[in-house]
Structure formats: structure tokens, C-alpha cells
Amino acid sequence: SQKIEQNSEALNIQEGKTATLTCNYTNYSPAYLQWYRQDPGRGPVFLLLIRENEKEKRKERLKVTFDTTLKQSLFHITASQPADSATYLCALDPSGAGSYQLTFGKGTKLSVIP
Amino acid sequence: SQTIHQWPATLVQPVGSPLSLECTVEGTSNPNLYWYRQAAGRGLQLLFYSVGIGQISSEVPQNLSASRPQDRQFILSSKKLLLSDSGFYLCAWRQGDRGTLYFGPGTRLTVT
């Protein structure tokens, strides 16, 4: 069956360090892989999208890599700040026409400690 | 710019009561619309999606239903709530069948 796994439920890091979150998937052929941020009591907010033919995408302090051979995406936040504390979700858009479902992992709760 | 609204923000309902959650999108036309549920300690579960008026696809068989009476209106309903229906309900939209999903503020439902 299809499965999306995010490496850990919670991750604590020191302010200023780089946070690295992992998303692994099985039995998918994703066209796109996306990362979202969710704050408590709020809906997820889109951060980055990477296509199956892209290796890396950057946006300010954020970087996403996508390895379709390993079936893995890494999400990096450099120079982390306490304001980066949130739950981060990865999501997969499957390839194939008419595939409308965006499936989410359970998320990793990141805490950046001052 | 596009905006998505959901109401109510919070709801406490007894078991066996009906449910109606509403979602509207502004600033776009013919969006794909989605209902997700997030239960405590669990991930986002896709419940329904719609690619057009009156077109509903269900991902999870349960006592919930959805309707899309207008292009930018999506409604989640139940005739009789169960305790297991408690959770955070999120409406979302996007253009096309792939790409960025835009979420509403959510409805926190507690079934007692």
C-alpha cells in the first residue's frame, strides 16, 4: 500500500542551527512533492513544491531536495529561529491523469530552542 | 486575491445530532475543492474532493457526506454524528489537479 513517512514526530534543535526533516514514501510515483507548515489551531500553509525532475529547490532559508531513486525528500531550515517552531508536513501529488488527491504525511513537530 | 472561508470556527455537538460545515472560496472560479480531517495525534485525512458543481468523490466511507451546490461552495454534512467524528476539519482549494493547496482556517468539532 502507499505510505508516506516523516522521520520523527518531534525534533528539537538549538537556535541558529540547521533543521533537517525527512519525508520517505513507498509505492508512489509522485509528480510533485510539497512541504507545508502548520501552526497550532491553524490550517497548513504552503512552503515549497518540487517536481519529480528537479533535485533541489530553495526559498530564502528553506531548501528542499527530492531523490526519486531513494524515494525521499529532505527539508532544511538554515539559521533556525524560534519563530520556525511549528509542525511541518510533506505531501505527494501522484502522477497520472485525473489524480486529484494530495496525500499528507503525519508531520514533524519542530521546536527551535533559544 | 483569493480567500477561503470556513464556518463555524468551533462546534460542540452531541452524539446523534446533525452536522453542517460550510466552506466558500472567493477570487477564483472552478476550483477543485477538498475536505480534510485532522484527528488528535493523526495526520490529515482526505475525506472528499470535488472538481465541479455536483461532482463529489469520497475517499473514506463513513457517515459523512459532501455537496457542492455552487462553484465556490462546499458543504460537509452528517445526519448523525459519532464520537469518532471529533476533529479539526479543513477545507481547501486549488486550481487544477496538482500543485499548491490553499487551506481555510478550519473548524474544530467536538462530539460529546
mmCIF file of N, CA and C in Angstrom, chain A residues 93-94 97-102, chain B residues 32 34 36 46 49 51 94 96-98:
data_model
loop_
_atom_site.group_PDB
_atom_site.id
_atom_site.type_symbol
_atom_site.label_atom_id
_atom_site.label_comp_id
_atom_site.label_asym_id
_atom_site.label_seq_id
_atom_site.Cartn_x
_atom_site.Cartn_y
_atom_site.Cartn_z
ATOM 1 N N ASP A 93 1.714 14.653 -4.620
ATOM 2 C CA ASP A 93 0.781 14.658 -5.737
ATOM 3 C C ASP A 93 1.170 13.493 -6.641
ATOM 4 N N PRO A 94 0.312 12.502 -6.783
ATOM 5 C CA PRO A 94 0.697 11.374 -7.633
ATOM 6 C C PRO A 94 0.692 11.745 -9.100
ATOM 7 N N ALA A 97 -2.985 11.031 -15.022
ATOM 8 C CA ALA A 97 -4.079 11.955 -15.278
ATOM 9 C C ALA A 97 -5.238 11.696 -14.339
ATOM 10 N N GLY A 98 -5.863 12.792 -13.922
ATOM 11 C CA GLY A 98 -7.045 12.651 -13.081
ATOM 12 C C GLY A 98 -6.768 12.263 -11.656
ATOM 13 N N SER A 99 -5.539 12.380 -11.229
ATOM 14 C CA SER A 99 -5.218 12.059 -9.832
ATOM 15 C C SER A 99 -5.318 13.332 -9.019
ATOM 16 N N TYR A 100 -6.415 13.498 -8.310
ATOM 17 C CA TYR A 100 -6.661 14.764 -7.647
ATOM 18 C C TYR A 100 -6.247 14.789 -6.192
ATOM 19 N N GLN A 101 -5.891 13.617 -5.660
ATOM 20 C CA GLN A 101 -5.628 13.554 -4.235
ATOM 21 C C GLN A 101 -4.227 14.043 -3.912
ATOM 22 N N LEU A 102 -4.136 14.892 -2.908
ATOM 23 C CA LEU A 102 -2.857 15.280 -2.321
ATOM 24 C C LEU A 102 -2.804 14.595 -0.972
ATOM 25 N N ASN B 32 -10.823 23.217 -7.665
ATOM 26 C CA ASN B 32 -11.008 21.898 -7.067
ATOM 27 C C ASN B 32 -11.096 22.115 -5.556
ATOM 28 N N TYR B 34 -11.664 20.556 -1.523
ATOM 29 C CA TYR B 34 -11.302 19.396 -0.702
ATOM 30 C C TYR B 34 -11.800 19.578 0.720
ATOM 31 N N TYR B 36 -10.640 17.888 4.377
ATOM 32 C CA TYR B 36 -9.729 17.044 5.136
ATOM 33 C C TYR B 36 -10.165 17.050 6.601
ATOM 34 N N LEU B 46 -7.840 12.841 3.862
ATOM 35 C CA LEU B 46 -8.722 13.363 2.818
ATOM 36 C C LEU B 46 -10.070 12.666 2.919
ATOM 37 N N TYR B 49 -13.368 15.208 -2.267
ATOM 38 C CA TYR B 49 -12.925 16.267 -3.153
ATOM 39 C C TYR B 49 -13.946 16.424 -4.272
ATOM 40 N N VAL B 51 -14.447 18.312 -8.249
ATOM 41 C CA VAL B 51 -13.847 19.004 -9.401
ATOM 42 C C VAL B 51 -14.867 19.902 -10.099
ATOM 43 N N ARG B 94 -7.662 24.349 -4.826
ATOM 44 C CA ARG B 94 -6.559 24.620 -5.735
ATOM 45 C C ARG B 94 -7.091 24.620 -7.157
ATOM 46 N N GLY B 96 -6.731 23.200 -10.800
ATOM 47 C CA GLY B 96 -6.157 22.023 -11.436
ATOM 48 C C GLY B 96 -6.020 20.865 -10.473
ATOM 49 N N ASP B 97 -5.446 19.780 -10.989
ATOM 50 C CA ASP B 97 -5.385 18.562 -10.183
ATOM 51 C C ASP B 97 -4.039 18.379 -9.490
ATOM 52 N N ARG B 98 -3.132 19.350 -9.604
ATOM 53 C CA ARG B 98 -1.862 19.261 -8.898
ATOM 54 C C ARG B 98 -1.432 20.660 -8.462
#
